[in-house]
Coordinates of C-alpha atoms in Angstrom, one line a residue:
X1 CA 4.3 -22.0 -3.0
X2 CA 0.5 -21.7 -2.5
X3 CA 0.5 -24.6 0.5
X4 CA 3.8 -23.1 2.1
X5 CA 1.7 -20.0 2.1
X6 CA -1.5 -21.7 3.1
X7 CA 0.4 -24.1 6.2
X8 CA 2.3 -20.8 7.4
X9 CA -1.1 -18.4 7.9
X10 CA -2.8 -22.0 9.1
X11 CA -0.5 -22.2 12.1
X12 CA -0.4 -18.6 12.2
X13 CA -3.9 -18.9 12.8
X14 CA -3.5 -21.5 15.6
X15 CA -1.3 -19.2 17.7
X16 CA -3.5 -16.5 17.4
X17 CA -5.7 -18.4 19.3
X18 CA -3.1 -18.9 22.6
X19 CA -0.8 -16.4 22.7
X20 CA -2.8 -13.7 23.8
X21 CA -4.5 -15.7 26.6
X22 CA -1.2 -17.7 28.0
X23 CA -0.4 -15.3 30.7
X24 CA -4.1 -15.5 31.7
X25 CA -4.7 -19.5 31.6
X26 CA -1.5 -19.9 33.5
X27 CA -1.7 -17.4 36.1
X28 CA -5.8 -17.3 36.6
X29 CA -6.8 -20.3 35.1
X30 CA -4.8 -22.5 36.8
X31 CA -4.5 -20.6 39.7
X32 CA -0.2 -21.3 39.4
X33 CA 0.2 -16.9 39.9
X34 CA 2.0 -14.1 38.2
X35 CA 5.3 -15.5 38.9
X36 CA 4.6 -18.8 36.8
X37 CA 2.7 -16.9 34.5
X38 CA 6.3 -15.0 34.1
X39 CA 8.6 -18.0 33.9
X40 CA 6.3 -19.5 31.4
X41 CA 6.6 -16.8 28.9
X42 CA 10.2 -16.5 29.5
X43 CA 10.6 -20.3 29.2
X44 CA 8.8 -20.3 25.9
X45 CA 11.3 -16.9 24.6
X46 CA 14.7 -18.8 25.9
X47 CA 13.8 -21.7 24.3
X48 CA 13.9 -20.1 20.9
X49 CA 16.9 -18.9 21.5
X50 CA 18.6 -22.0 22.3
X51 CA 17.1 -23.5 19.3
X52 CA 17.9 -21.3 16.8
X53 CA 21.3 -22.2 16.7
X54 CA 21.1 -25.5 16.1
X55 CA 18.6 -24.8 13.6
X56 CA 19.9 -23.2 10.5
X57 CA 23.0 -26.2 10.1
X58 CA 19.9 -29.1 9.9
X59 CA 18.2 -26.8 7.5
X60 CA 21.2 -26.5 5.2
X61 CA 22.2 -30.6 5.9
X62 CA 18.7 -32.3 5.7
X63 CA 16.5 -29.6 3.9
X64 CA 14.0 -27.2 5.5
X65 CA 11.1 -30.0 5.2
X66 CA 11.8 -32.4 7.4
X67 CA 13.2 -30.1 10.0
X68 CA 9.8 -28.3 9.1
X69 CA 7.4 -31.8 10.3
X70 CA 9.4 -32.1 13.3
X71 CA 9.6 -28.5 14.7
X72 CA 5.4 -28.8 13.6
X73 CA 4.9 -32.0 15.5
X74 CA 7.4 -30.5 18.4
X75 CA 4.5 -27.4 18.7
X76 CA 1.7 -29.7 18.4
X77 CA 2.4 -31.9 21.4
X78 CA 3.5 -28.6 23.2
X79 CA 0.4 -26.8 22.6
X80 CA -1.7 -29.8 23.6
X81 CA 0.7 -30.3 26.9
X82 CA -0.2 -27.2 27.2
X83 CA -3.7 -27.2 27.4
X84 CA -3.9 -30.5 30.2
X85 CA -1.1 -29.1 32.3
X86 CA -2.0 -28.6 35.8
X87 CA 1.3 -27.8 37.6
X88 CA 4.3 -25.6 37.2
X89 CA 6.6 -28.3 35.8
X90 CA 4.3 -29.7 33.1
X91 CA 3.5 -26.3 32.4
X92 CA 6.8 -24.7 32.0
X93 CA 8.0 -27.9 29.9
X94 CA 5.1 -27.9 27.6
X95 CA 5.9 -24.0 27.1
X96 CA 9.7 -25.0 26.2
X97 CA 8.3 -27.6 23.5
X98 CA 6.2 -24.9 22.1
X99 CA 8.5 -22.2 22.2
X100 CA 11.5 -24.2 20.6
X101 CA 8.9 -25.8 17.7
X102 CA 7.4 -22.4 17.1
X103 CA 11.0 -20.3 16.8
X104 CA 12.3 -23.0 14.2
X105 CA 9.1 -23.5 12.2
X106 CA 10.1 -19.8 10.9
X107 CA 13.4 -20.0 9.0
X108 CA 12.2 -23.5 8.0
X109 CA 9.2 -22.1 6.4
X110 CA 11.7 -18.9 4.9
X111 CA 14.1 -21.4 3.1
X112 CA 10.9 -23.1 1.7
X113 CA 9.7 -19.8 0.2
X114 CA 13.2 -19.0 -1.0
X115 CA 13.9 -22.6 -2.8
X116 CA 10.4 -22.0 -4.3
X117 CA 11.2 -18.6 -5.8
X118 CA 13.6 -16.5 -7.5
X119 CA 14.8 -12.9 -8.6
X120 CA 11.1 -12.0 -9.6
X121 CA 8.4 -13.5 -7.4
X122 CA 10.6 -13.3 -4.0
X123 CA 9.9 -10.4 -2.6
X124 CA 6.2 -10.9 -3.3
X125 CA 6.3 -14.2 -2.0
X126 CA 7.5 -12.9 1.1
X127 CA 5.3 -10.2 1.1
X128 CA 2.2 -12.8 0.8
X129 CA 3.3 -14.8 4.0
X130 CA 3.6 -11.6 5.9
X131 CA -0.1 -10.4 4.9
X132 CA -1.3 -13.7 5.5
X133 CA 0.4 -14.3 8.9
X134 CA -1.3 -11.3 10.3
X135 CA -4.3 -11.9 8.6
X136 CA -4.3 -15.6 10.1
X137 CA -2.8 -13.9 14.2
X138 CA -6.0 -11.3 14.1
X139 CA -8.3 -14.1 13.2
X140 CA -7.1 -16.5 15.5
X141 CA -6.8 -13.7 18.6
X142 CA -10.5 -12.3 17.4
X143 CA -12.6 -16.2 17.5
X144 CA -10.1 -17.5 20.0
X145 CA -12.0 -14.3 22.5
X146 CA -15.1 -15.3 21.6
X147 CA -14.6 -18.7 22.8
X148 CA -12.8 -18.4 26.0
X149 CA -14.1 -18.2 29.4
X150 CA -11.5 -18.0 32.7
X151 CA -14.7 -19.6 34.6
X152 CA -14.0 -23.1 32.4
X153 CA -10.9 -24.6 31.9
X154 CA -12.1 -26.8 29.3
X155 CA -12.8 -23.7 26.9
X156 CA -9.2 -23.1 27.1
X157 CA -8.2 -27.0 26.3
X158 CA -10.4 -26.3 23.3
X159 CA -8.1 -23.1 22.3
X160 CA -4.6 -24.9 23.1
X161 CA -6.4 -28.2 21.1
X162 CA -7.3 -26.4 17.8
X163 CA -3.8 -24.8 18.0
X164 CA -2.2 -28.4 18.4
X165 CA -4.3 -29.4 15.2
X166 CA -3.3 -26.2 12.9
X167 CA 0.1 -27.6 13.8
X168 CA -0.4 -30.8 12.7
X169 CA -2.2 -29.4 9.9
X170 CA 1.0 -27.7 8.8
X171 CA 3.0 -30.9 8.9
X172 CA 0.9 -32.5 6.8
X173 CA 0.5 -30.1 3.8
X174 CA 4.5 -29.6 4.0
X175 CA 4.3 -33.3 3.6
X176 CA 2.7 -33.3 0.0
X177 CA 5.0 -30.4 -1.1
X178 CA 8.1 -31.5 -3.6
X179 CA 10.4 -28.2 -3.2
X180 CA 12.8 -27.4 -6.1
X181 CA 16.3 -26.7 -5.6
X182 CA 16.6 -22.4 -5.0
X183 CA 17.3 -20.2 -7.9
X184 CA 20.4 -18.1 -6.7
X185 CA 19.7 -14.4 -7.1
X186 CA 21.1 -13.1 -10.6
X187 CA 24.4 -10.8 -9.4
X188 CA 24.6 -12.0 -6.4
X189 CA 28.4 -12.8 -5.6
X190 CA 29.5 -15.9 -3.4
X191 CA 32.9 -15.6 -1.8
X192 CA 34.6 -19.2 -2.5
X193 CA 36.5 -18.4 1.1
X194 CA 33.5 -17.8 2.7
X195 CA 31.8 -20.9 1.4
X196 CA 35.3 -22.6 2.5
X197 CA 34.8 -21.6 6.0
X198 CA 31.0 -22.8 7.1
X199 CA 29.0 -22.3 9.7
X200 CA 29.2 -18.5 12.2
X201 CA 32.4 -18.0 10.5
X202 CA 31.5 -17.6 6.8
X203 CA 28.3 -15.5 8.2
X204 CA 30.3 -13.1 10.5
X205 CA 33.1 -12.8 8.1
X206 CA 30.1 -11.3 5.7
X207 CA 30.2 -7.7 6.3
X208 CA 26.7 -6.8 4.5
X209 CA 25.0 -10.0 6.7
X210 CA 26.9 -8.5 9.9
X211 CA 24.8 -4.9 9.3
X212 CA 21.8 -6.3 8.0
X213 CA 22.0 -8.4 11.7
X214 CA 22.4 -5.0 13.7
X215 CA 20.4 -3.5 11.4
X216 CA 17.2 -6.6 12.7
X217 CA 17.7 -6.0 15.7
X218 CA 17.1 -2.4 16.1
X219 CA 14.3 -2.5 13.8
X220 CA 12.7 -5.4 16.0
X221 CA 14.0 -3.5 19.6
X222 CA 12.6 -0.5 18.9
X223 CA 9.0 -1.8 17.4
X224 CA 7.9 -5.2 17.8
X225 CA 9.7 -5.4 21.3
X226 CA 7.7 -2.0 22.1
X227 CA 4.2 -3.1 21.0
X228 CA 3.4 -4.8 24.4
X229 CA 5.6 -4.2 27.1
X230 CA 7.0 -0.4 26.9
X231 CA 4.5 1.4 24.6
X232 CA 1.9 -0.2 26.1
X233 CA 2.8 0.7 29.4
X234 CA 3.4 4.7 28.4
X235 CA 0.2 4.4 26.7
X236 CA -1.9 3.6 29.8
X237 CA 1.0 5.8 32.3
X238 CA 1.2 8.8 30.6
X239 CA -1.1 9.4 27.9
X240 CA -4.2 7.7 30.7
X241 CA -5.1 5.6 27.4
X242 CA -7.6 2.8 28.7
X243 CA -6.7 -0.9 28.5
X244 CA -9.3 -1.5 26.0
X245 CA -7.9 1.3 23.8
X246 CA -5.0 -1.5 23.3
X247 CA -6.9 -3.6 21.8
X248 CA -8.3 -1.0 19.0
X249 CA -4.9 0.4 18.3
X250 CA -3.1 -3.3 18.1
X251 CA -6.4 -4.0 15.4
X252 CA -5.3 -0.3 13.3
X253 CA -2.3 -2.1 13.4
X254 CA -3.2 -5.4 12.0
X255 CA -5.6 -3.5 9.5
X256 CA -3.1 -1.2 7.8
X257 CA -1.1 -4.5 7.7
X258 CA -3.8 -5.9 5.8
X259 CA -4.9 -3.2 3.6
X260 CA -1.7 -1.6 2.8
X261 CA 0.6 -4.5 2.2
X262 CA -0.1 -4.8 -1.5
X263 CA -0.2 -1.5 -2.0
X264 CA 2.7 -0.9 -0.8
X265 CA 4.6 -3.5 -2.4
X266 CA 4.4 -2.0 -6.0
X267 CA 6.1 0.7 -4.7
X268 CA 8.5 -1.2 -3.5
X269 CA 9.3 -4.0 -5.7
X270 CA 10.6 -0.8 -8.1
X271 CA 12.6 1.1 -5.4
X272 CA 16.2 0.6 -3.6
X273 CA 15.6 -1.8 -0.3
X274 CA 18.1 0.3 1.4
X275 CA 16.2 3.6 0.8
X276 CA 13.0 1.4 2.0
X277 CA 14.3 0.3 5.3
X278 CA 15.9 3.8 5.6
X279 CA 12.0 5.6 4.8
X280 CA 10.7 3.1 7.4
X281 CA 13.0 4.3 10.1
X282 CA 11.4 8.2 9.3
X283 CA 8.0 6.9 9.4
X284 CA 8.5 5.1 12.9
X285 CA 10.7 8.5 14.0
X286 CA 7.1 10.0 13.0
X287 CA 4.8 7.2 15.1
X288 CA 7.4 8.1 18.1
X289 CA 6.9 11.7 17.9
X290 CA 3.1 11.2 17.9
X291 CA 3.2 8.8 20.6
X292 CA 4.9 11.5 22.5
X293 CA 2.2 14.6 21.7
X294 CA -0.6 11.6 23.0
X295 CA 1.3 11.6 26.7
X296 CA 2.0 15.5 27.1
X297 CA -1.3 15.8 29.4
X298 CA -2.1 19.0 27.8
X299 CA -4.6 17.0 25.4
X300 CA -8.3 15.8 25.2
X301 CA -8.8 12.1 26.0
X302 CA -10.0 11.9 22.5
X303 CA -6.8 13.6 21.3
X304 CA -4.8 11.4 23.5
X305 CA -6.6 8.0 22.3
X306 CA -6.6 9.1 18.7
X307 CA -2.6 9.8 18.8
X308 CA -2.0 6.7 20.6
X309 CA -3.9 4.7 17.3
X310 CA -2.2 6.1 15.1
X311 CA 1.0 5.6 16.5
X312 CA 0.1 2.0 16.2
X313 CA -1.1 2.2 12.8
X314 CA 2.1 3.8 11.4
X315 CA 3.8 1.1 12.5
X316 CA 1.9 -1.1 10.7
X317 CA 2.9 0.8 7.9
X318 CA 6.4 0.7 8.4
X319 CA 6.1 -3.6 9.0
X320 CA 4.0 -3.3 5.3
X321 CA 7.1 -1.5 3.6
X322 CA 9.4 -4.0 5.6
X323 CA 8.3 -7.5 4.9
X324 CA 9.0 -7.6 1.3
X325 CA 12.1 -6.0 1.6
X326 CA 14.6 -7.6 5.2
X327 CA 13.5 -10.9 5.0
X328 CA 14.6 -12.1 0.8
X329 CA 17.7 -9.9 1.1
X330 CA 18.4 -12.4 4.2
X331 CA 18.0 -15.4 1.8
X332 CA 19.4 -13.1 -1.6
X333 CA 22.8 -12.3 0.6
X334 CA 23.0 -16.3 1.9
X335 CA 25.2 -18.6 -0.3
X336 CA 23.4 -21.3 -1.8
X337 CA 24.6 -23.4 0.9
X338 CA 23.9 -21.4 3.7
X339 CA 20.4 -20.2 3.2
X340 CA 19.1 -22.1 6.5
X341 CA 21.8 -20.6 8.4
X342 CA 21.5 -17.4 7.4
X343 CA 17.8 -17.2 8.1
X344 CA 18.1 -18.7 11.4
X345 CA 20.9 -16.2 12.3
X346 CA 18.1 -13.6 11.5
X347 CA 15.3 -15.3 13.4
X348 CA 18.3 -15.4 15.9
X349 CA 18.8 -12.0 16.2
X350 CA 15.0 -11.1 16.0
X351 CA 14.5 -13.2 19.1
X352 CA 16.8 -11.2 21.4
X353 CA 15.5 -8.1 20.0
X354 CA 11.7 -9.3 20.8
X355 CA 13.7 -11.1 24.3
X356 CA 15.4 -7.5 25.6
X357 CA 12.9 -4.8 24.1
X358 CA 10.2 -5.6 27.0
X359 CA 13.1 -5.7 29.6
X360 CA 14.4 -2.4 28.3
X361 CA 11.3 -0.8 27.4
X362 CA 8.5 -1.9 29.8
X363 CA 10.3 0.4 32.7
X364 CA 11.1 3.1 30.9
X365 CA 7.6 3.4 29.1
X366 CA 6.1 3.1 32.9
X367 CA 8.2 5.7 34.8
X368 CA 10.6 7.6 32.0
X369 CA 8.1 8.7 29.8
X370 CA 9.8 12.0 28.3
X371 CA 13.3 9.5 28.0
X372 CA 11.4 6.9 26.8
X373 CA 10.2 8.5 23.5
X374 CA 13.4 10.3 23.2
X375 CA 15.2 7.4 23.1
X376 CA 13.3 5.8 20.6
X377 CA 13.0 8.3 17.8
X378 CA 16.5 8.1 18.1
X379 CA 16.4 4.4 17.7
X380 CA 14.2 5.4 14.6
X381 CA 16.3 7.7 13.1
X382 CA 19.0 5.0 13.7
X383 CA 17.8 2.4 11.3
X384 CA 17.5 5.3 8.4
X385 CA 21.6 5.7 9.1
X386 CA 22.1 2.1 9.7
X387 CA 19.9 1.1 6.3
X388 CA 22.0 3.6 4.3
X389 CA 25.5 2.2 5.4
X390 CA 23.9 -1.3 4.5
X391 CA 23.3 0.3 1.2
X392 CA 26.8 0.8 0.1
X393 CA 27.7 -3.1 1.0
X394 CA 25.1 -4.5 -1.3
X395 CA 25.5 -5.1 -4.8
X396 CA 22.7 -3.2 -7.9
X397 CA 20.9 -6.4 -7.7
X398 CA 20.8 -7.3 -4.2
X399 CA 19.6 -3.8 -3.0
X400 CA 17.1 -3.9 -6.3
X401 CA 15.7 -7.5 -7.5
X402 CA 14.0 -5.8 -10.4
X403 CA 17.4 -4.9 -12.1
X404 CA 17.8 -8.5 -12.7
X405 CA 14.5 -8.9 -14.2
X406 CA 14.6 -6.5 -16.3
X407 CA 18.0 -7.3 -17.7
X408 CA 16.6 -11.1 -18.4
X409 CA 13.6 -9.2 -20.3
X410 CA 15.9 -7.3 -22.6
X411 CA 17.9 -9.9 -23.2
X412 CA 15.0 -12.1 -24.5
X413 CA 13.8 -9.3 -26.4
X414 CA 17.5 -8.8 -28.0
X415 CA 18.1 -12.4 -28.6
X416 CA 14.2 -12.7 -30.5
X417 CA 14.9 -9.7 -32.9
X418 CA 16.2 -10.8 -36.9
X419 CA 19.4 -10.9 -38.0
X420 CA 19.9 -9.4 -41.6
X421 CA 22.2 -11.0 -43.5
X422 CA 24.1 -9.5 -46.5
X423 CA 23.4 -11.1 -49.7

């Protein structure tokens, strides 16, 4: 578990050093424009999504670590392409090797951490790779700016070459890692039918999976897909925040991340996920609402800025509440079959979310901005109603891992007390 944890924030940490500068290098940098810089980016999102598909089956056939070392090697030669391109085909085809490697790295890496836990350490273990992939992202975007310079290409190389090597990093600790078979989830029913069936069959034809899917993708539509395109847009439309006011609010993002996460996690390793996801969803309604007050133009620049950071750093509270809780009910609803599958459905579904938020939200933040917030607290409020249908549909143990604990530690304690015996 420990190198999972340490390969995952390692090539977290690689990608922090590109991904905030990709639109740059392309479009500046190598002087190819705005409209490559675009098709880049959208090459590098479309080919996640026609990856993913594919993914989740080789997970489930061969394991998740050899499809782990090749979608790592796949990213390392894409990130390197990436840095020596000098053209818009070898730049758009590097961008589709690093897009497709990147997207199926993830539910590799999830059925890793699943196989390597159970009832008790899961949602931890989760928890752990979400503190440490942010920690690794803000690390990676905070060196990788001090070491880039648009007036030399070769500082970029540099960037795009130590992200190649995290890669390659990551395949080789996977490499010395001998992964037990998972521990199914105590209480956790598999329909013999549904096992029967395989493939997008079983997984539609499982109505909690079906909601926890809709359920993603408006959690990752109305935040993640936000972060960037639409709020960023309102922020610096409406509310007159500065560009460099981004920066600080993404970092109160990452650092609420950072400090909170544990935190938070003991509160909610002991509580209902559904109620969790639904408390989220009020907390974002919340960020919206104060995102809202920083645009009315009745406020201080101060007051403006300050409501804008916030906004940002309540949804990095909501993220610290959510990581322990969407991604092991995934792998606790997946048979023990499926477990690939399932997660790559999710990353699926996460993808179009992150694919369509921007498209959606980027107008509406720039020119709607009274609709714009509107429509998302709604979205907000949506995921509390959505997470409480997905409630009902779970069983004790699947919406509350601690129940099975504790029912092993009773039993232990039951089975070690005496036995009197009548003389």
């Amino acid at each position: 578990m420990r190198r999972i944890q340490a390969g995952s924030a390692l090539s977290a940490f690689g990608l922090g050093f590109t991904v905030p500068y990709l639109y740059v290098y392309v479009a500046q940098v190598r002087d190819l424009g705005a409209t490559t810089a675009g098709v880049v980016l959208a090459t590098f999102a479309m080919a996640a999504l026609i990856a993913l598909p594919f993914t989740g089956r080789a997970i489930d056939r061969r394991g998740p670590l050899p499809v782990l070392v090749a979608a790592s090697l796949l990213a390392s030669v894409g990130a390197l392409s990436i840095g020596l391109a000098d053209n818009v085909t070898t730049v758009v085809l590097s961008a589709a090797l690093l897009g497709a490697g990147t997207a199926v790295i993830q539910p590799a890496l999830a059925t890793m951490l699943v196989w390597c836990s159970d009832a008790a350490s899961r949602t931890r273990a989760f928890a752990m790779q979400f503190f440490l992939q942010n920690l690794g992202l803000g690390l990676g975007g905070l060196i990788g700016g001090q070491l880039v310079d648009k007036s030399r290409p070769d500082s970029f190389l540099l960037l795009f070459g130590i992200e190649s090597v995290m890669f390659l990093v990551l395949a080789g600790i996977a490499l010395t890692v001998r992964i037990p078979r998972p521990t199914p989830l105590t209480g956790a029913p598999v329909d013999p039918a549904a096992k029967a069936k395989g493939g997008m069959r079983a997984l539609l034809g499982h109505k909690a999976m079906v909601q926890l899917s809709v359920l993603g993708f408006v959690l990752f539509f109305a935040c993640y897909g936000q972060f960037e395109s639409g709020l960023a847009a309102y922020g610096t439309e409406a509310a007159g925040i500065e560009p460099s006011t981004l920066g600080s609010a993404l970092a109160a993002n990452t650092a609420v991340i950072v400090i909170a996460q544990f935190v938070v996690l003991k509160f909610v390793e002991q509580r209902k996920r559904s109620r969790v996801i639904a408390a989220v969803g009020l907390v974002w309604a919340v960020a919206w609402v104060i995102a809202g007050y920083a645009g009315l133009g009745t406020n201080s620049q101060t007051m403006a800025t300050a409501a804008f950071i916030t906004t940002y750093a309540l949804f990095g509270l909501g993220e610290a509440m959510l990581s322990p809780t969407v991604a092991p009910l995934v792998a606790d609803l997946a048979p023990e079959s499926m477990v690939g599958q399932y997660n790559s459905a999710f990353a699926l579904v996460k993808q179009l979310a992150l694919a369509l938020g921007p498209a959606v939200g980027g107008p509406m933040g720039a020119a709607l901005h009274g609709p714009y917030i509107v429509t998302f607290v709604l979205f907000s409020l949506g995921i509390s109603v959505l997470a409480v249908r997905l409630g009902r549909e779970l069983t004790p143990v699947q919406n509350q891992p601690s129940l099975a604990v504790k029912s092993r530690v009773v039993a232990q304690h039951k089975a070690a007390e005496p036995v009197e015996v009548a003389a």
